[in-house]
mmCIF file of C-alpha atoms in Angstrom:
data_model
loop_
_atom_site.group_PDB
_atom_site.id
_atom_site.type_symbol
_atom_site.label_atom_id
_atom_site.label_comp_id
_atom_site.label_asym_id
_atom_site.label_seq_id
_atom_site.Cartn_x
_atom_site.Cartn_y
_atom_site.Cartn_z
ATOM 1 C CA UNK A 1 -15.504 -49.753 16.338
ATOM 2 C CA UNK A 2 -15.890 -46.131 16.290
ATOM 3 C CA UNK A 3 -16.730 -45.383 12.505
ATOM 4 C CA UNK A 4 -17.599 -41.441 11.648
ATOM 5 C CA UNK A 5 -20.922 -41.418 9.809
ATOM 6 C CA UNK A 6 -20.953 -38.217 7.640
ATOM 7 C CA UNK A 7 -23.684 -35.816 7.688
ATOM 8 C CA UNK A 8 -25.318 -33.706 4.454
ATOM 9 C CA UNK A 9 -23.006 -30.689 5.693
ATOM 10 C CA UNK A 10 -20.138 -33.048 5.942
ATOM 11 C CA UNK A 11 -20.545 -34.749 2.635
ATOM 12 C CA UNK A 12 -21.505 -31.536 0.714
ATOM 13 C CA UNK A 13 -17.839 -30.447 2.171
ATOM 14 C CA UNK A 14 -16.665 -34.057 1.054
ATOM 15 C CA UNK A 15 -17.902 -33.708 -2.321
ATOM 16 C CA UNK A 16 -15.726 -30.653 -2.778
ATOM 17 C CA UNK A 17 -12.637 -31.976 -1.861
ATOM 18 C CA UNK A 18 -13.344 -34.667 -3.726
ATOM 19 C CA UNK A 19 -14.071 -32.659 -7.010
ATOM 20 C CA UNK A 20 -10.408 -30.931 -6.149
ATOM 21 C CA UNK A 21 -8.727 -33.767 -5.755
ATOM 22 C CA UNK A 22 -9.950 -35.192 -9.355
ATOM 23 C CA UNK A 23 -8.913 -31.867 -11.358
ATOM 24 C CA UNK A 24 -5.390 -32.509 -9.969
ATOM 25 C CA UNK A 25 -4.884 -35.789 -11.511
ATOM 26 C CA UNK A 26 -6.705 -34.158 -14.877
ATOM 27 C CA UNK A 27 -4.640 -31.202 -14.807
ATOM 28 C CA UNK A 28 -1.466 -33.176 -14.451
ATOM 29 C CA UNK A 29 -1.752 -35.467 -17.709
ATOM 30 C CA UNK A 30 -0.604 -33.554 -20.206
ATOM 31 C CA UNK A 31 3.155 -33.233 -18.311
ATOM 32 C CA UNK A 32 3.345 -36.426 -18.169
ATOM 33 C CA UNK A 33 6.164 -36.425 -20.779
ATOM 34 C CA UNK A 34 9.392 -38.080 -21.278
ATOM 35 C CA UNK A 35 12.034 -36.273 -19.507
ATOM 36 C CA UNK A 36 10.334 -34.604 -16.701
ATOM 37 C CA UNK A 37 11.470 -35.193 -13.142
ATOM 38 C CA UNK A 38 9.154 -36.272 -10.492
ATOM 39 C CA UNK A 39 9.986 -33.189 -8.753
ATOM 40 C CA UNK A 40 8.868 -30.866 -11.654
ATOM 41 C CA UNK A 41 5.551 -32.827 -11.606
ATOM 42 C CA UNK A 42 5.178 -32.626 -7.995
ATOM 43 C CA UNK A 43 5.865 -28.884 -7.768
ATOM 44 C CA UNK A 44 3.198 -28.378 -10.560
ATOM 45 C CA UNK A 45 0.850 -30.270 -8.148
ATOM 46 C CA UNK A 46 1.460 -28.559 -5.124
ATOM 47 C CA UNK A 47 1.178 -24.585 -7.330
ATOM 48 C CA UNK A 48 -2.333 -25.933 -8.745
ATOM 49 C CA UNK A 49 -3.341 -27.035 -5.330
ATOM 50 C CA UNK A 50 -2.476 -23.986 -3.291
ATOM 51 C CA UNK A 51 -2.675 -20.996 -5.509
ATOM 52 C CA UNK A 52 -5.169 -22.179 -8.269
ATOM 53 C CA UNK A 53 -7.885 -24.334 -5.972
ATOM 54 C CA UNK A 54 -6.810 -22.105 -2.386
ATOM 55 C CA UNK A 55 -6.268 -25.651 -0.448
ATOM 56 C CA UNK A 56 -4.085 -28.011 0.996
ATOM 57 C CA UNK A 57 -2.024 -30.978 -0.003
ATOM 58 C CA UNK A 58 -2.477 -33.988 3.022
ATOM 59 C CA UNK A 59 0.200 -35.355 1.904
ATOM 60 C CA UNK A 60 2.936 -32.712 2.667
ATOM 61 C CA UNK A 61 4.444 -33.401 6.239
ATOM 62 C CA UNK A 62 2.209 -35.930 6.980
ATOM 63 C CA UNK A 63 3.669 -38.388 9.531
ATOM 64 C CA UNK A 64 7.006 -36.408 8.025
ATOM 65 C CA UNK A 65 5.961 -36.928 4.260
ATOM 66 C CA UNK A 66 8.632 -34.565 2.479
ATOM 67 C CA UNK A 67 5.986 -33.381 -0.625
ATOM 68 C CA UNK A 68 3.251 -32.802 -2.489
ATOM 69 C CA UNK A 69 2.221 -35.851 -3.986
ATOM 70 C CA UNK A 70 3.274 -39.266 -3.913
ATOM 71 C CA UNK A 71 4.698 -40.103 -7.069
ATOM 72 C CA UNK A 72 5.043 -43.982 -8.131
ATOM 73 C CA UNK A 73 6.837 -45.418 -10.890
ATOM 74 C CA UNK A 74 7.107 -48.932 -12.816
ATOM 75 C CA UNK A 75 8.147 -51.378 -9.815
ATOM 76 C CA UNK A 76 7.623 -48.899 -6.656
ATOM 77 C CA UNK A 77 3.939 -50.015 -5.488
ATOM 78 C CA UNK A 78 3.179 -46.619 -3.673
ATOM 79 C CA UNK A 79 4.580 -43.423 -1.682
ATOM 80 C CA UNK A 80 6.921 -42.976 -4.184
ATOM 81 C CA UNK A 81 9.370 -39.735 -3.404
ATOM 82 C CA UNK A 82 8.868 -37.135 -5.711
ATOM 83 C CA UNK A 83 12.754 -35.783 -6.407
ATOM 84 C CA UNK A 84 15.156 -33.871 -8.943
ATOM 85 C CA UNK A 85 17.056 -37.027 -10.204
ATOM 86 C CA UNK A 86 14.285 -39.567 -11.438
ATOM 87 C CA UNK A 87 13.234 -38.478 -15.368
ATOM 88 C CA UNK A 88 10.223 -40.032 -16.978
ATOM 89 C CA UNK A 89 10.993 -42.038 -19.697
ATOM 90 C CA UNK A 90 8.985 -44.178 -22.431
ATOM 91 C CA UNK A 91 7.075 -46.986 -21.123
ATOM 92 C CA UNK A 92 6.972 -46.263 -17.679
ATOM 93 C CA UNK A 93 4.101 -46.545 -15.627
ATOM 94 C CA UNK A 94 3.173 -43.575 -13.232
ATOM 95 C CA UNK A 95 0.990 -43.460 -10.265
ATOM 96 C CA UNK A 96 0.262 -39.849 -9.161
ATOM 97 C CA UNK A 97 -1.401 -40.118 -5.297
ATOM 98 C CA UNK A 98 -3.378 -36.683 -4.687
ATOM 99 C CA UNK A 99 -4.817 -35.698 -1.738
ATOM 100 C CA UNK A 100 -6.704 -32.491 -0.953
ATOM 101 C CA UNK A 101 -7.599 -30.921 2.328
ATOM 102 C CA UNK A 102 -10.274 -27.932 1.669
ATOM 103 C CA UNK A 103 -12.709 -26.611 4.372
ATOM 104 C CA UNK A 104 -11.064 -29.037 7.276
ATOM 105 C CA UNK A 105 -11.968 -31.879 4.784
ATOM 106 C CA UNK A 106 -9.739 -34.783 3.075
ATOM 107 C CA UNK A 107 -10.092 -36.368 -0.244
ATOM 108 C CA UNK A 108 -7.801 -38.694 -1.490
ATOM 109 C CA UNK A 109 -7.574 -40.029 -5.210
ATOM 110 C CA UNK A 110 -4.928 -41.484 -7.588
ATOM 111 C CA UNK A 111 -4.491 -43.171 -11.010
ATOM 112 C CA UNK A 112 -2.093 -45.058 -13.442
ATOM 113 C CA UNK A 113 0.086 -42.678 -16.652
ATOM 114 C CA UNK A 114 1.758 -44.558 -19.051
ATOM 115 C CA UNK A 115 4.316 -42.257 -20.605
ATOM 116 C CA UNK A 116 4.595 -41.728 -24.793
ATOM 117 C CA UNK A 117 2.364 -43.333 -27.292
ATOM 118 C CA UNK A 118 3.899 -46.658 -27.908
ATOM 119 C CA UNK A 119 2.628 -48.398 -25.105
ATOM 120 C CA UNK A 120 3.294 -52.291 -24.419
ATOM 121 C CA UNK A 121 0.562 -54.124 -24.003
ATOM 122 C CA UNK A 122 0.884 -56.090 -20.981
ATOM 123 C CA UNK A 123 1.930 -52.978 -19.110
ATOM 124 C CA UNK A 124 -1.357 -51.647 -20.604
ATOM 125 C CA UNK A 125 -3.106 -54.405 -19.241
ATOM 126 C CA UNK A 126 -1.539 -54.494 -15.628
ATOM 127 C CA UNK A 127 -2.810 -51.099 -15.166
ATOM 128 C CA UNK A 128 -6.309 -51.583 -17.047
ATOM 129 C CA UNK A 129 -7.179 -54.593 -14.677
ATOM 130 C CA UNK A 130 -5.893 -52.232 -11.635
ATOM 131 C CA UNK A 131 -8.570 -50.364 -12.380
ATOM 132 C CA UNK A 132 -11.221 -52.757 -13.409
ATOM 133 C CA UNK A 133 -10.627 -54.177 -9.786
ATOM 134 C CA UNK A 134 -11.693 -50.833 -8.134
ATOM 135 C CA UNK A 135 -14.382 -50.479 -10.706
ATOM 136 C CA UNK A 136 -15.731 -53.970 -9.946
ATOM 137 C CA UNK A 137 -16.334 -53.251 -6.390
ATOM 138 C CA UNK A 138 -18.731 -50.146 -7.064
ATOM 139 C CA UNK A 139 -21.295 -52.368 -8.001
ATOM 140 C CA UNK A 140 -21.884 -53.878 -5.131
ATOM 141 C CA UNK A 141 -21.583 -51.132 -2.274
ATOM 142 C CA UNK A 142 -24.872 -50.760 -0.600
ATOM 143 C CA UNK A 143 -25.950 -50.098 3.212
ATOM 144 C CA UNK A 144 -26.431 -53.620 4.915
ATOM 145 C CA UNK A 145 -23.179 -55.346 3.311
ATOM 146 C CA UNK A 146 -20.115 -56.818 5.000
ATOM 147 C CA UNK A 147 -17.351 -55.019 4.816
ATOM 148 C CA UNK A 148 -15.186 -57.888 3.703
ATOM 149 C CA UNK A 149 -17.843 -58.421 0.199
ATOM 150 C CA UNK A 150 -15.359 -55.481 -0.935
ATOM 151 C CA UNK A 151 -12.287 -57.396 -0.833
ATOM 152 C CA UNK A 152 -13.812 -60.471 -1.738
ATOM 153 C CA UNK A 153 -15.066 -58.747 -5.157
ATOM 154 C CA UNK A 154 -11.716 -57.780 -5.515
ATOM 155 C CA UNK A 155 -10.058 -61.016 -5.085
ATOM 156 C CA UNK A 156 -12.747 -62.516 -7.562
ATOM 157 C CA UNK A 157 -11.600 -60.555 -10.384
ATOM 158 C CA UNK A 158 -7.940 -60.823 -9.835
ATOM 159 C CA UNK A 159 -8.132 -64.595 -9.679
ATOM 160 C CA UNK A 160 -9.430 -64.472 -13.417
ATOM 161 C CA UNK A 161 -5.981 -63.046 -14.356
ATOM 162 C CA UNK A 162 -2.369 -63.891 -13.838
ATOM 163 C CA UNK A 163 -1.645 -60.855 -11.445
ATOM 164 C CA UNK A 164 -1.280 -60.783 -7.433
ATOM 165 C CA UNK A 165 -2.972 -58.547 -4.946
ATOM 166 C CA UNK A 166 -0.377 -56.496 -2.419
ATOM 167 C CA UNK A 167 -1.878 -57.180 1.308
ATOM 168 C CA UNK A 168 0.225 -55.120 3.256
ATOM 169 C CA UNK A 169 -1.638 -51.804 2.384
ATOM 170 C CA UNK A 170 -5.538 -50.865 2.458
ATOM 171 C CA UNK A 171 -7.879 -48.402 2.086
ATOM 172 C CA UNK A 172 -8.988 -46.329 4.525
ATOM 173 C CA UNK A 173 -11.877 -44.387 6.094
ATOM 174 C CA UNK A 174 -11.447 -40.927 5.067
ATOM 175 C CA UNK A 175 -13.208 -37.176 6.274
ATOM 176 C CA UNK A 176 -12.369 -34.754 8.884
ATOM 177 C CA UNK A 177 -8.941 -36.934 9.102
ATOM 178 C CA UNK A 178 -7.021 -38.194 6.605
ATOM 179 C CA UNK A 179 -7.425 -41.944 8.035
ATOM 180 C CA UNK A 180 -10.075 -43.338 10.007
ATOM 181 C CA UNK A 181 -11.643 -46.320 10.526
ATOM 182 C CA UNK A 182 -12.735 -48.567 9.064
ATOM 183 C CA UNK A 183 -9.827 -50.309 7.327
ATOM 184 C CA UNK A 184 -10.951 -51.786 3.741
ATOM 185 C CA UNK A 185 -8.990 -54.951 2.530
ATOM 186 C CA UNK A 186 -8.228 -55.760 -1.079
ATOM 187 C CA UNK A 187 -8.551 -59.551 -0.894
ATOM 188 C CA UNK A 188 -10.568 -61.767 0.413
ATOM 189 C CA UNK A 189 -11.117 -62.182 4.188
ATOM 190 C CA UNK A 190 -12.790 -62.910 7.198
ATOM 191 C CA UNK A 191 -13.862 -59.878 8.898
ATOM 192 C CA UNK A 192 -17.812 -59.680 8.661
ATOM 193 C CA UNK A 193 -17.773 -57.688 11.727
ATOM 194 C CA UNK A 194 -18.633 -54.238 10.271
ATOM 195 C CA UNK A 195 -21.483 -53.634 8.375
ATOM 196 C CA UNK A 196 -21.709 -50.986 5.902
ATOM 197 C CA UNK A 197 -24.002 -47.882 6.730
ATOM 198 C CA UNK A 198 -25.436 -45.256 4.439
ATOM 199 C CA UNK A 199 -22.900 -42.177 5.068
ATOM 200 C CA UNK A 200 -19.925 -44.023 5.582
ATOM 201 C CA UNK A 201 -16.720 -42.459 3.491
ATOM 202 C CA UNK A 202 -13.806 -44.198 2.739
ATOM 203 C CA UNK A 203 -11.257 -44.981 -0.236
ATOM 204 C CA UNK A 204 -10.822 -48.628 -1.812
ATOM 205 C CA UNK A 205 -7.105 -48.607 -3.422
ATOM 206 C CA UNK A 206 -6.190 -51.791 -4.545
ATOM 207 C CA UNK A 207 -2.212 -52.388 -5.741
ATOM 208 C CA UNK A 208 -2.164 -55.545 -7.914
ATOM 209 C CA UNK A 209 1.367 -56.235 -9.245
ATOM 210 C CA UNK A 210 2.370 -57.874 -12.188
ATOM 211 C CA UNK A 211 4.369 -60.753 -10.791
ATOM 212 C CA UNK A 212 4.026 -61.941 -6.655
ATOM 213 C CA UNK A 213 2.231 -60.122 -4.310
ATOM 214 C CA UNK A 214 5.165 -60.001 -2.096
ATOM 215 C CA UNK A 215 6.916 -56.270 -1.256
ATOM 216 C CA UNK A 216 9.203 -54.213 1.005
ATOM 217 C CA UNK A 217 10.186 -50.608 1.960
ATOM 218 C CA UNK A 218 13.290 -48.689 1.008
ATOM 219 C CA UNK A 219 15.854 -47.171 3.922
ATOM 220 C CA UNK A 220 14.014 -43.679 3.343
ATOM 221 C CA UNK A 221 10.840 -45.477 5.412
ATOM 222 C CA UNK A 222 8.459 -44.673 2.037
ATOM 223 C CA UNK A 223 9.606 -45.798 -0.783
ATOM 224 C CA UNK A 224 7.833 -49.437 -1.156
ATOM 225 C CA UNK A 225 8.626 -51.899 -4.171
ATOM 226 C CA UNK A 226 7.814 -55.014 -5.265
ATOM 227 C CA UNK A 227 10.122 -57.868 -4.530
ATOM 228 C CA UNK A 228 10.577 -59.882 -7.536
ATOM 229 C CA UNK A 229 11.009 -56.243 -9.655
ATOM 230 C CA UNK A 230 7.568 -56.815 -11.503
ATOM 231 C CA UNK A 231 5.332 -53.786 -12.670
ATOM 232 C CA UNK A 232 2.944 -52.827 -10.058
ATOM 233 C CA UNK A 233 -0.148 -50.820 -11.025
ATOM 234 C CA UNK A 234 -2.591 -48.501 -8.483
ATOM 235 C CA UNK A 235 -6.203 -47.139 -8.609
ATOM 236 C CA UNK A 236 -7.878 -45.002 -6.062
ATOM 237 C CA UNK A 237 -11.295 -43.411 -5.117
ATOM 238 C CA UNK A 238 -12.972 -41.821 -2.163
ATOM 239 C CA UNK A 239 -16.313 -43.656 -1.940
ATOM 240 C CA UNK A 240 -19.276 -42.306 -0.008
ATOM 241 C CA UNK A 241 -21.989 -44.672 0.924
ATOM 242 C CA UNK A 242 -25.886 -43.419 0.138
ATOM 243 C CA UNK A 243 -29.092 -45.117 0.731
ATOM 244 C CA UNK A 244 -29.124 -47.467 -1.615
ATOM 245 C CA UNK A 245 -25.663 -47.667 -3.376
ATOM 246 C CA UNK A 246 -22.576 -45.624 -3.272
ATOM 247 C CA UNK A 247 -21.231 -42.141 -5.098
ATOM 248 C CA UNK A 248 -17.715 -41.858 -6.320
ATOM 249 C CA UNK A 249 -16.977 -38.323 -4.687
ATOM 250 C CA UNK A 250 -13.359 -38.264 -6.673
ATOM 251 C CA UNK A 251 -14.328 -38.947 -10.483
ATOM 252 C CA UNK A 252 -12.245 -37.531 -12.902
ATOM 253 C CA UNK A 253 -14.147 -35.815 -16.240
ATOM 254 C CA UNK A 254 -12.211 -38.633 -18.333
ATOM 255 C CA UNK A 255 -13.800 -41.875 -16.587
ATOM 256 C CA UNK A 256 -16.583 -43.439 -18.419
ATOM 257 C CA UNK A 257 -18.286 -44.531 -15.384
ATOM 258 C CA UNK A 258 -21.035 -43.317 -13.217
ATOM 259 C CA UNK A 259 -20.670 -40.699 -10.693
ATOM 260 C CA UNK A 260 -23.798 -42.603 -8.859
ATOM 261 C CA UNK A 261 -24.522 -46.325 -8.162
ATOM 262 C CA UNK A 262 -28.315 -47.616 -7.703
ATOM 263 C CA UNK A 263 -27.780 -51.121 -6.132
ATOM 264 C CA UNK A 264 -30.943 -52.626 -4.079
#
């Protein structure tokens, strides 16, 4: 398998992207308010990313992609359709999918909103294990791993909880394109074919939904939602691989976690 290992140019480059792609999602928070269409928050996107950082949404045409951002709400798992008909309202959860393009280089990043102040607490807790699954894999990224030790950390810490992991969708190697290889899987598997090397880039976005794992696509060809109707919950990082551990090239100013992992 033909994986791209990044060099200090490319990763510098990386690293900005990467930066850009964070300061979307922080920039974005406070419109996250009841009554605002997914359209309004997309087009607020897509004026920060071109005229304020001077770069490019990847997700705008890609593979026909008809915006900015994809914007995911309650039961849609991801790719949601930002449009002019869908308001924000109280309790929903909100997935915001950025990614940048700046010097020829991707980044791609997103996170979980929960709209107004009163927030339920399961739905609080579907999206704080989301995250805690991404989290829990940073701790173990090193050169000299399987691949598949990613998913399997994954799976690990879902199985503590009541939630399901969605298989149909992975992350992604990530750089001069906006996916490349390798492919990284969310739950535990069997592929101990590729071994991790130190300059390797690539996202780990697990979906874990609140009911079955089970989903399908809408008639637009984007649009995916869970099955059984359950609340479905999405973190995302771009994850570059050093010489001993890993740096999380997309980290938001708000995340209480390290920027750098030491793990030999």
């Amino acid at each position: 398998m033909n994986i791209s290992i990044k060099t200090k140019k490319e990763i510098e480059k990386m690293r900005i992207s990467g930066h850009l792609a964070a300061k979307v999602l922080d920039m974005i928070k406070p419109y996250i308010i009841p009554n605002i269409t997914t359209l309004e928050l997309n087009n607020i996107c897509h004026n920060y990313i071109t005229n304020t950082q001077k770069a490019t949404s990847g997700c705008l045409g890609y593979h026909g992609f008809p915006k900015s951002v994809c914007i995911s709400i309650n039961e849609i798992v991801c790719h949601g359709i930002p449009n002019s008909y869908e308001k924000l309202k109280i309790g929903d959860i909100v997935n915001i999918d950025i990614t940048i393009i700046k010097n020829k280089y991707y980044a791609d990043t997103s996170k979980m909103f929960i709209v107004g102040h009163h927030i339920n607490k399961q739905t609080k807790k579907l999206c704080h294990v989301a995250k805690k699954s991404l989290y829990s894999t940073f701790k173990i990224i090193k050169p000299g791993i399987k691949i598949n030790l990613i998913g399997e950390t994954i799976q690990k810490y879902i199985n503590t909880t009541t939630y399901s992991i969605v298989e149909e969708y992975c992350g992604h190697g990530i750089g001069k394109n906006f996916h490349e290889k390798p492919y990284i899987i969310h739950y535990k598997n069997y592929d101990k074919t590729i071994i991790l090397k130190e300059g390797m880039t690539f996202t780990i976005e697990p979906i874990i939904n609140a009911g079955k794992k089970h989903v399908f696509c809408m008639k637009d060809g984007w649009t995916v939602k869970t099955k059984d109707n359950s609340l479905s919950a999405q973190y995302e990082h771009t994850i570059l691989v050093t010489n001993n551990g890993c740096e999380i090239l997309t980290l938001r100013k708000t995340e209480k976690i390290n920027k750098i992992y030491q793990n030999t």
